[in-house]
Amino acid sequence: MRRLVAGMVAGLALTLGAGSAVALCGAMPSPAQSLAAGELAFVGTVGSVSNSDRWATFQVREVWHATDLPRFVEVRGSAGGDDFFGIFTSVSSNDRFFAEGVTYLVFPHEEGDALYDNDCSATEEWSDRLADLRPASAHPPSPSLAESAGGVLWTVAAGVLASLALGPALLWTHRQRPGGEPPPA
């Protein structure tokens, strides 16, 4: 349905002579071909969407091909941004649309500090058959700096609390005489 709507909008733009560029996909790569080519790939679930469902914030479940990715990434399924009324500013026949709560195997490409995807990539909704493609090098995403710092802070806090709770008991036990009598005052 999304592709039909995108195609209709692109066709209308061509018919009316609009200045927007319409891109058509050549041969569509399969996920196996994209993995073999070493393309960036991850499995993630969409937490939220924006820009008319073309930009998605993913919770990365597993990194399949990349040195590292954080736990949350934004993938832009188009180059256009929202205008003031939340209506997209440019339309292309290869815009990628995402749905909240859906898990995908994503093959984005990097441009500067952003990740982009389009309808010409091998990105697809997760299905059990994709599990057979899982590379041996797949790994979980790296925790964010806040998560890492939070883990360290909890460890330090637990150590301090344990010292405060056990310190007096250990001191009292250490000061006990072998016969069990307290030392003279």
JSON list of C-alpha atoms in Angstrom, two decimals:
[
{"chain": "A", "resi": 1, "resn": "MET", "atom": "CA", "xyz": [0.00, 0.00, 0.00]},
{"chain": "A", "resi": 2, "resn": "ARG", "atom": "CA", "xyz": [2.84, 2.39, 0.88]},
{"chain": "A", "resi": 3, "resn": "ARG", "atom": "CA", "xyz": [4.53, 1.78, -2.44]},
{"chain": "A", "resi": 4, "resn": "LEU", "atom": "CA", "xyz": [1.24, 2.28, -4.27]},
{"chain": "A", "resi": 5, "resn": "VAL", "atom": "CA", "xyz": [0.70, 5.63, -2.57]},
{"chain": "A", "resi": 6, "resn": "ALA", "atom": "CA", "xyz": [4.31, 6.69, -3.18]},
{"chain": "A", "resi": 7, "resn": "GLY", "atom": "CA", "xyz": [4.00, 5.64, -6.82]},
{"chain": "A", "resi": 8, "resn": "MET", "atom": "CA", "xyz": [0.75, 7.55, -7.25]},
{"chain": "A", "resi": 9, "resn": "VAL", "atom": "CA", "xyz": [2.28, 10.69, -5.72]},
{"chain": "A", "resi": 10, "resn": "ALA", "atom": "CA", "xyz": [5.37, 10.36, -7.91]},
{"chain": "A", "resi": 11, "resn": "GLY", "atom": "CA", "xyz": [3.22, 9.79, -11.00]},
{"chain": "A", "resi": 12, "resn": "LEU", "atom": "CA", "xyz": [1.15, 12.85, -10.18]},
{"chain": "A", "resi": 13, "resn": "ALA", "atom": "CA", "xyz": [4.33, 14.90, -9.77]},
{"chain": "A", "resi": 14, "resn": "LEU", "atom": "CA", "xyz": [5.54, 13.78, -13.19]},
{"chain": "A", "resi": 15, "resn": "THR", "atom": "CA", "xyz": [2.17, 14.45, -14.79]},
{"chain": "A", "resi": 16, "resn": "LEU", "atom": "CA", "xyz": [1.99, 17.94, -13.36]},
{"chain": "A", "resi": 17, "resn": "GLY", "atom": "CA", "xyz": [5.60, 18.65, -14.26]},
{"chain": "A", "resi": 18, "resn": "ALA", "atom": "CA", "xyz": [6.64, 19.17, -10.67]},
{"chain": "A", "resi": 19, "resn": "GLY", "atom": "CA", "xyz": [10.30, 19.79, -10.03]},
{"chain": "A", "resi": 20, "resn": "SER", "atom": "CA", "xyz": [10.78, 16.92, -7.59]},
{"chain": "A", "resi": 21, "resn": "ALA", "atom": "CA", "xyz": [13.11, 14.17, -8.68]},
{"chain": "A", "resi": 22, "resn": "VAL", "atom": "CA", "xyz": [11.68, 10.71, -9.05]},
{"chain": "A", "resi": 23, "resn": "ALA", "atom": "CA", "xyz": [14.12, 7.88, -8.50]},
{"chain": "A", "resi": 24, "resn": "LEU", "atom": "CA", "xyz": [13.46, 4.35, -9.68]},
{"chain": "A", "resi": 25, "resn": "CYS", "atom": "CA", "xyz": [15.21, 1.28, -8.34]},
{"chain": "A", "resi": 26, "resn": "GLY", "atom": "CA", "xyz": [17.27, -0.96, -10.56]},
{"chain": "A", "resi": 27, "resn": "ALA", "atom": "CA", "xyz": [17.73, -4.60, -9.59]},
{"chain": "A", "resi": 28, "resn": "MET", "atom": "CA", "xyz": [16.72, -4.95, -5.95]},
{"chain": "A", "resi": 29, "resn": "PRO", "atom": "CA", "xyz": [19.39, -6.63, -3.82]},
{"chain": "A", "resi": 30, "resn": "SER", "atom": "CA", "xyz": [18.40, -9.45, -1.50]},
{"chain": "A", "resi": 31, "resn": "PRO", "atom": "CA", "xyz": [19.38, -9.39, 2.18]},
{"chain": "A", "resi": 32, "resn": "ALA", "atom": "CA", "xyz": [21.89, -12.18, 1.47]},
{"chain": "A", "resi": 33, "resn": "GLN", "atom": "CA", "xyz": [23.49, -10.15, -1.34]},
{"chain": "A", "resi": 34, "resn": "SER", "atom": "CA", "xyz": [23.68, -7.04, 0.83]},
{"chain": "A", "resi": 35, "resn": "LEU", "atom": "CA", "xyz": [25.28, -8.98, 3.68]},
{"chain": "A", "resi": 36, "resn": "ALA", "atom": "CA", "xyz": [27.78, -10.57, 1.29]},
{"chain": "A", "resi": 37, "resn": "ALA", "atom": "CA", "xyz": [28.65, -7.08, 0.00]},
{"chain": "A", "resi": 38, "resn": "GLY", "atom": "CA", "xyz": [29.48, -6.02, 3.56]},
{"chain": "A", "resi": 39, "resn": "GLU", "atom": "CA", "xyz": [26.77, -3.40, 3.83]},
{"chain": "A", "resi": 40, "resn": "LEU", "atom": "CA", "xyz": [25.91, -1.90, 7.21]},
{"chain": "A", "resi": 41, "resn": "ALA", "atom": "CA", "xyz": [23.14, -4.07, 8.70]},
{"chain": "A", "resi": 42, "resn": "PHE", "atom": "CA", "xyz": [21.26, -4.39, 11.98]},
{"chain": "A", "resi": 43, "resn": "VAL", "atom": "CA", "xyz": [18.09, -5.88, 13.41]},
{"chain": "A", "resi": 44, "resn": "GLY", "atom": "CA", "xyz": [15.96, -3.31, 15.20]},
{"chain": "A", "resi": 45, "resn": "THR", "atom": "CA", "xyz": [12.45, -2.49, 16.35]},
{"chain": "A", "resi": 46, "resn": "VAL", "atom": "CA", "xyz": [10.87, 0.87, 15.55]},
{"chain": "A", "resi": 47, "resn": "GLY", "atom": "CA", "xyz": [10.03, 2.80, 18.71]},
{"chain": "A", "resi": 48, "resn": "SER", "atom": "CA", "xyz": [8.75, 5.95, 17.04]},
{"chain": "A", "resi": 49, "resn": "VAL", "atom": "CA", "xyz": [8.28, 7.45, 13.59]},
{"chain": "A", "resi": 50, "resn": "SER", "atom": "CA", "xyz": [8.21, 10.99, 12.21]},
{"chain": "A", "resi": 51, "resn": "ASN", "atom": "CA", "xyz": [8.24, 12.77, 8.86]},
{"chain": "A", "resi": 52, "resn": "SER", "atom": "CA", "xyz": [5.12, 10.97, 7.64]},
{"chain": "A", "resi": 53, "resn": "ASP", "atom": "CA", "xyz": [6.46, 7.57, 8.81]},
{"chain": "A", "resi": 54, "resn": "ARG", "atom": "CA", "xyz": [9.66, 8.00, 6.78]},
{"chain": "A", "resi": 55, "resn": "TRP", "atom": "CA", "xyz": [12.05, 8.60, 9.72]},
{"chain": "A", "resi": 56, "resn": "ALA", "atom": "CA", "xyz": [12.25, 5.97, 12.45]},
{"chain": "A", "resi": 57, "resn": "THR", "atom": "CA", "xyz": [13.98, 5.68, 15.79]},
{"chain": "A", "resi": 58, "resn": "PHE", "atom": "CA", "xyz": [15.09, 2.08, 16.18]},
{"chain": "A", "resi": 59, "resn": "GLN", "atom": "CA", "xyz": [16.02, 0.14, 19.27]},
{"chain": "A", "resi": 60, "resn": "VAL", "atom": "CA", "xyz": [18.90, -1.89, 17.87]},
{"chain": "A", "resi": 61, "resn": "ARG", "atom": "CA", "xyz": [18.56, -5.55, 18.87]},
{"chain": "A", "resi": 62, "resn": "GLU", "atom": "CA", "xyz": [21.63, -6.89, 17.11]},
{"chain": "A", "resi": 63, "resn": "VAL", "atom": "CA", "xyz": [24.35, -5.46, 14.88]},
{"chain": "A", "resi": 64, "resn": "TRP", "atom": "CA", "xyz": [24.95, -7.75, 11.90]},
{"chain": "A", "resi": 65, "resn": "HIS", "atom": "CA", "xyz": [27.52, -5.81, 9.95]},
{"chain": "A", "resi": 66, "resn": "ALA", "atom": "CA", "xyz": [29.20, -2.75, 11.41]},
{"chain": "A", "resi": 67, "resn": "THR", "atom": "CA", "xyz": [31.93, -2.12, 13.88]},
{"chain": "A", "resi": 68, "resn": "ASP", "atom": "CA", "xyz": [29.45, -0.76, 16.36]},
{"chain": "A", "resi": 69, "resn": "LEU", "atom": "CA", "xyz": [26.10, 0.95, 16.72]},
{"chain": "A", "resi": 70, "resn": "PRO", "atom": "CA", "xyz": [24.47, 2.49, 19.79]},
{"chain": "A", "resi": 71, "resn": "ARG", "atom": "CA", "xyz": [21.34, 0.96, 21.27]},
{"chain": "A", "resi": 72, "resn": "PHE", "atom": "CA", "xyz": [19.11, 3.63, 19.66]},
{"chain": "A", "resi": 73, "resn": "VAL", "atom": "CA", "xyz": [19.56, 5.03, 16.13]},
{"chain": "A", "resi": 74, "resn": "GLU", "atom": "CA", "xyz": [17.50, 7.18, 13.80]},
{"chain": "A", "resi": 75, "resn": "VAL", "atom": "CA", "xyz": [17.14, 6.01, 10.21]},
{"chain": "A", "resi": 76, "resn": "ARG", "atom": "CA", "xyz": [15.80, 8.46, 7.66]},
{"chain": "A", "resi": 77, "resn": "GLY", "atom": "CA", "xyz": [13.78, 6.85, 4.88]},
{"chain": "A", "resi": 78, "resn": "SER", "atom": "CA", "xyz": [13.98, 10.06, 2.84]},
{"chain": "A", "resi": 79, "resn": "ALA", "atom": "CA", "xyz": [16.13, 13.13, 2.59]},
{"chain": "A", "resi": 80, "resn": "GLY", "atom": "CA", "xyz": [13.22, 15.54, 3.14]},
{"chain": "A", "resi": 81, "resn": "GLY", "atom": "CA", "xyz": [12.23, 16.93, 6.50]},
{"chain": "A", "resi": 82, "resn": "ASP", "atom": "CA", "xyz": [8.93, 17.92, 8.06]},
{"chain": "A", "resi": 83, "resn": "ASP", "atom": "CA", "xyz": [7.61, 21.32, 7.27]},
{"chain": "A", "resi": 84, "resn": "PHE", "atom": "CA", "xyz": [5.72, 23.44, 9.80]},
{"chain": "A", "resi": 85, "resn": "PHE", "atom": "CA", "xyz": [2.49, 21.43, 9.45]},
{"chain": "A", "resi": 86, "resn": "GLY", "atom": "CA", "xyz": [4.14, 17.99, 9.56]},
{"chain": "A", "resi": 87, "resn": "ILE", "atom": "CA", "xyz": [3.73, 17.49, 5.83]},
{"chain": "A", "resi": 88, "resn": "PHE", "atom": "CA", "xyz": [6.82, 16.20, 4.05]},
{"chain": "A", "resi": 89, "resn": "THR", "atom": "CA", "xyz": [8.60, 18.67, 1.87]},
{"chain": "A", "resi": 90, "resn": "SER", "atom": "CA", "xyz": [9.79, 16.36, -0.89]},
{"chain": "A", "resi": 91, "resn": "VAL", "atom": "CA", "xyz": [8.48, 13.15, -2.37]},
{"chain": "A", "resi": 92, "resn": "SER", "atom": "CA", "xyz": [10.36, 10.37, -4.10]},
{"chain": "A", "resi": 93, "resn": "SER", "atom": "CA", "xyz": [9.21, 7.02, -5.39]},
{"chain": "A", "resi": 94, "resn": "ASN", "atom": "CA", "xyz": [11.93, 5.34, -3.36]},
{"chain": "A", "resi": 95, "resn": "ASP", "atom": "CA", "xyz": [11.03, 6.76, 0.06]},
{"chain": "A", "resi": 96, "resn": "ARG", "atom": "CA", "xyz": [11.11, 4.10, 2.78]},
{"chain": "A", "resi": 97, "resn": "PHE", "atom": "CA", "xyz": [8.21, 3.96, 5.23]},
{"chain": "A", "resi": 98, "resn": "PHE", "atom": "CA", "xyz": [8.41, 2.42, 8.71]},
{"chain": "A", "resi": 99, "resn": "ALA", "atom": "CA", "xyz": [5.78, 1.28, 11.22]},
{"chain": "A", "resi": 100, "resn": "GLU", "atom": "CA", "xyz": [6.00, 1.64, 15.00]},
{"chain": "A", "resi": 101, "resn": "GLY", "atom": "CA", "xyz": [6.53, -1.59, 16.90]},
{"chain": "A", "resi": 102, "resn": "VAL", "atom": "CA", "xyz": [7.70, -3.50, 13.82]},
{"chain": "A", "resi": 103, "resn": "THR", "atom": "CA", "xyz": [11.09, -5.24, 13.73]},
{"chain": "A", "resi": 104, "resn": "TYR", "atom": "CA", "xyz": [13.20, -4.93, 10.58]},
{"chain": "A", "resi": 105, "resn": "LEU", "atom": "CA", "xyz": [16.48, -6.14, 9.18]},
{"chain": "A", "resi": 106, "resn": "VAL", "atom": "CA", "xyz": [17.83, -2.74, 8.15]},
{"chain": "A", "resi": 107, "resn": "PHE", "atom": "CA", "xyz": [20.48, -1.94, 5.52]},
{"chain": "A", "resi": 108, "resn": "PRO", "atom": "CA", "xyz": [21.00, 1.82, 5.90]},
{"chain": "A", "resi": 109, "resn": "HIS", "atom": "CA", "xyz": [23.82, 3.87, 4.44]},
{"chain": "A", "resi": 110, "resn": "GLU", "atom": "CA", "xyz": [25.74, 6.60, 6.22]},
{"chain": "A", "resi": 111, "resn": "GLU", "atom": "CA", "xyz": [25.81, 10.19, 5.06]},
{"chain": "A", "resi": 112, "resn": "GLY", "atom": "CA", "xyz": [27.75, 12.35, 7.47]},
{"chain": "A", "resi": 113, "resn": "ASP", "atom": "CA", "xyz": [26.41, 11.68, 10.96]},
{"chain": "A", "resi": 114, "resn": "ALA", "atom": "CA", "xyz": [23.04, 10.35, 9.78]},
{"chain": "A", "resi": 115, "resn": "LEU", "atom": "CA", "xyz": [21.75, 6.96, 8.62]},
{"chain": "A", "resi": 116, "resn": "TYR", "atom": "CA", "xyz": [19.55, 6.86, 5.54]},
{"chain": "A", "resi": 117, "resn": "ASP", "atom": "CA", "xyz": [17.54, 4.10, 3.89]},
{"chain": "A", "resi": 118, "resn": "ASN", "atom": "CA", "xyz": [15.31, 3.93, 0.86]},
{"chain": "A", "resi": 119, "resn": "ASP", "atom": "CA", "xyz": [12.93, 1.54, -0.82]},
{"chain": "A", "resi": 120, "resn": "CYS", "atom": "CA", "xyz": [15.75, 0.34, -3.11]},
{"chain": "A", "resi": 121, "resn": "SER", "atom": "CA", "xyz": [17.75, -1.28, -0.29]},
{"chain": "A", "resi": 122, "resn": "ALA", "atom": "CA", "xyz": [17.38, -4.83, 1.04]},
{"chain": "A", "resi": 123, "resn": "THR", "atom": "CA", "xyz": [15.70, -3.59, 4.25]},
{"chain": "A", "resi": 124, "resn": "GLU", "atom": "CA", "xyz": [12.68, -5.68, 5.09]},
{"chain": "A", "resi": 125, "resn": "GLU", "atom": "CA", "xyz": [10.32, -6.52, 7.89]},
{"chain": "A", "resi": 126, "resn": "TRP", "atom": "CA", "xyz": [11.68, -9.29, 10.11]},
{"chain": "A", "resi": 127, "resn": "SER", "atom": "CA", "xyz": [10.62, -12.85, 9.34]},
{"chain": "A", "resi": 128, "resn": "ASP", "atom": "CA", "xyz": [11.94, -16.17, 10.66]},
{"chain": "A", "resi": 129, "resn": "ARG", "atom": "CA", "xyz": [13.65, -16.94, 7.34]},
{"chain": "A", "resi": 130, "resn": "LEU", "atom": "CA", "xyz": [16.03, -14.01, 7.94]},
{"chain": "A", "resi": 131, "resn": "ALA", "atom": "CA", "xyz": [17.45, -15.74, 11.02]},
{"chain": "A", "resi": 132, "resn": "ASP", "atom": "CA", "xyz": [19.26, -18.15, 8.68]},
{"chain": "A", "resi": 133, "resn": "LEU", "atom": "CA", "xyz": [21.29, -15.19, 7.36]},
{"chain": "A", "resi": 134, "resn": "ARG", "atom": "CA", "xyz": [22.58, -14.19, 10.80]},
{"chain": "A", "resi": 135, "resn": "PRO", "atom": "CA", "xyz": [26.38, -13.85, 10.55]},
{"chain": "A", "resi": 136, "resn": "ALA", "atom": "CA", "xyz": [28.66, -15.35, 13.18]},
{"chain": "A", "resi": 137, "resn": "SER", "atom": "CA", "xyz": [29.98, -11.84, 13.87]},
{"chain": "A", "resi": 138, "resn": "ALA", "atom": "CA", "xyz": [26.55, -10.52, 14.95]},
{"chain": "A", "resi": 139, "resn": "HIS", "atom": "CA", "xyz": [26.71, -8.77, 18.30]},
{"chain": "A", "resi": 140, "resn": "PRO", "atom": "CA", "xyz": [24.57, -6.63, 20.61]},
{"chain": "A", "resi": 141, "resn": "PRO", "atom": "CA", "xyz": [24.71, -2.83, 20.28]},
{"chain": "A", "resi": 142, "resn": "SER", "atom": "CA", "xyz": [27.03, -0.89, 22.50]},
{"chain": "A", "resi": 143, "resn": "PRO", "atom": "CA", "xyz": [25.47, 0.79, 25.51]},
{"chain": "A", "resi": 144, "resn": "SER", "atom": "CA", "xyz": [25.22, 4.54, 25.38]},
{"chain": "A", "resi": 145, "resn": "LEU", "atom": "CA", "xyz": [27.54, 6.65, 27.51]},
{"chain": "A", "resi": 146, "resn": "ALA", "atom": "CA", "xyz": [24.68, 7.29, 29.95]},
{"chain": "A", "resi": 147, "resn": "GLU", "atom": "CA", "xyz": [23.99, 3.56, 30.29]},
{"chain": "A", "resi": 148, "resn": "SER", "atom": "CA", "xyz": [27.69, 2.83, 30.81]},
{"chain": "A", "resi": 149, "resn": "ALA", "atom": "CA", "xyz": [28.03, 5.59, 33.38]},
{"chain": "A", "resi": 150, "resn": "GLY", "atom": "CA", "xyz": [24.83, 4.43, 35.08]},
{"chain": "A", "resi": 151, "resn": "GLY", "atom": "CA", "xyz": [26.22, 0.91, 35.44]},
{"chain": "A", "resi": 152, "resn": "VAL", "atom": "CA", "xyz": [29.42, 2.22, 36.99]},
{"chain": "A", "resi": 153, "resn": "LEU", "atom": "CA", "xyz": [27.48, 4.50, 39.34]},
{"chain": "A", "resi": 154, "resn": "TRP", "atom": "CA", "xyz": [25.27, 1.63, 40.52]},
{"chain": "A", "resi": 155, "resn": "THR", "atom": "CA", "xyz": [28.33, -0.53, 41.15]},
{"chain": "A", "resi": 156, "resn": "VAL", "atom": "CA", "xyz": [30.03, 2.22, 43.18]},
{"chain": "A", "resi": 157, "resn": "ALA", "atom": "CA", "xyz": [26.81, 2.96, 45.10]},
{"chain": "A", "resi": 158, "resn": "ALA", "atom": "CA", "xyz": [26.34, -0.73, 45.94]},
{"chain": "A", "resi": 159, "resn": "GLY", "atom": "CA", "xyz": [29.95, -0.92, 47.19]},
{"chain": "A", "resi": 160, "resn": "VAL", "atom": "CA", "xyz": [29.51, 2.16, 49.40]},
{"chain": "A", "resi": 161, "resn": "LEU", "atom": "CA", "xyz": [26.25, 0.84, 50.86]},
{"chain": "A", "resi": 162, "resn": "ALA", "atom": "CA", "xyz": [27.79, -2.57, 51.53]},
{"chain": "A", "resi": 163, "resn": "SER", "atom": "CA", "xyz": [30.74, -0.90, 53.29]},
{"chain": "A", "resi": 164, "resn": "LEU", "atom": "CA", "xyz": [28.42, 1.20, 55.43]},
{"chain": "A", "resi": 165, "resn": "ALA", "atom": "CA", "xyz": [26.28, -1.80, 56.34]},
{"chain": "A", "resi": 166, "resn": "LEU", "atom": "CA", "xyz": [29.05, -4.33, 56.91]},
{"chain": "A", "resi": 167, "resn": "GLY", "atom": "CA", "xyz": [31.81, -2.02, 58.16]},
{"chain": "A", "resi": 168, "resn": "PRO", "atom": "CA", "xyz": [30.62, -1.67, 61.78]},
{"chain": "A", "resi": 169, "resn": "ALA", "atom": "CA", "xyz": [29.89, -5.39, 62.05]},
{"chain": "A", "resi": 170, "resn": "LEU", "atom": "CA", "xyz": [33.33, -6.30, 60.73]},
{"chain": "A", "resi": 171, "resn": "LEU", "atom": "CA", "xyz": [34.99, -3.77, 63.03]},
{"chain": "A", "resi": 172, "resn": "TRP", "atom": "CA", "xyz": [33.11, -5.11, 66.04]},
{"chain": "A", "resi": 173, "resn": "THR", "atom": "CA", "xyz": [34.03, -8.71, 65.10]},
{"chain": "A", "resi": 174, "resn": "HIS", "atom": "CA", "xyz": [37.68, -7.74, 64.60]},
{"chain": "A", "resi": 175, "resn": "ARG", "atom": "CA", "xyz": [37.82, -6.07, 68.01]},
{"chain": "A", "resi": 176, "resn": "GLN", "atom": "CA", "xyz": [36.43, -9.16, 69.77]},
{"chain": "A", "resi": 177, "resn": "ARG", "atom": "CA", "xyz": [38.91, -11.25, 71.78]},
{"chain": "A", "resi": 178, "resn": "PRO", "atom": "CA", "xyz": [39.43, -14.88, 70.87]},
{"chain": "A", "resi": 179, "resn": "GLY", "atom": "CA", "xyz": [37.38, -15.94, 73.89]},
{"chain": "A", "resi": 180, "resn": "GLY", "atom": "CA", "xyz": [34.41, -13.95, 72.69]},
{"chain": "A", "resi": 181, "resn": "GLU", "atom": "CA", "xyz": [34.73, -11.19, 75.31]},
{"chain": "A", "resi": 182, "resn": "PRO", "atom": "CA", "xyz": [34.89, -7.55, 74.26]},
{"chain": "A", "resi": 183, "resn": "PRO", "atom": "CA", "xyz": [38.20, -5.77, 74.82]},
{"chain": "A", "resi": 184, "resn": "PRO", "atom": "CA", "xyz": [38.56, -3.75, 78.04]},
{"chain": "A", "resi": 185, "resn": "ALA", "atom": "CA", "xyz": [37.38, -0.18, 77.71]}
]
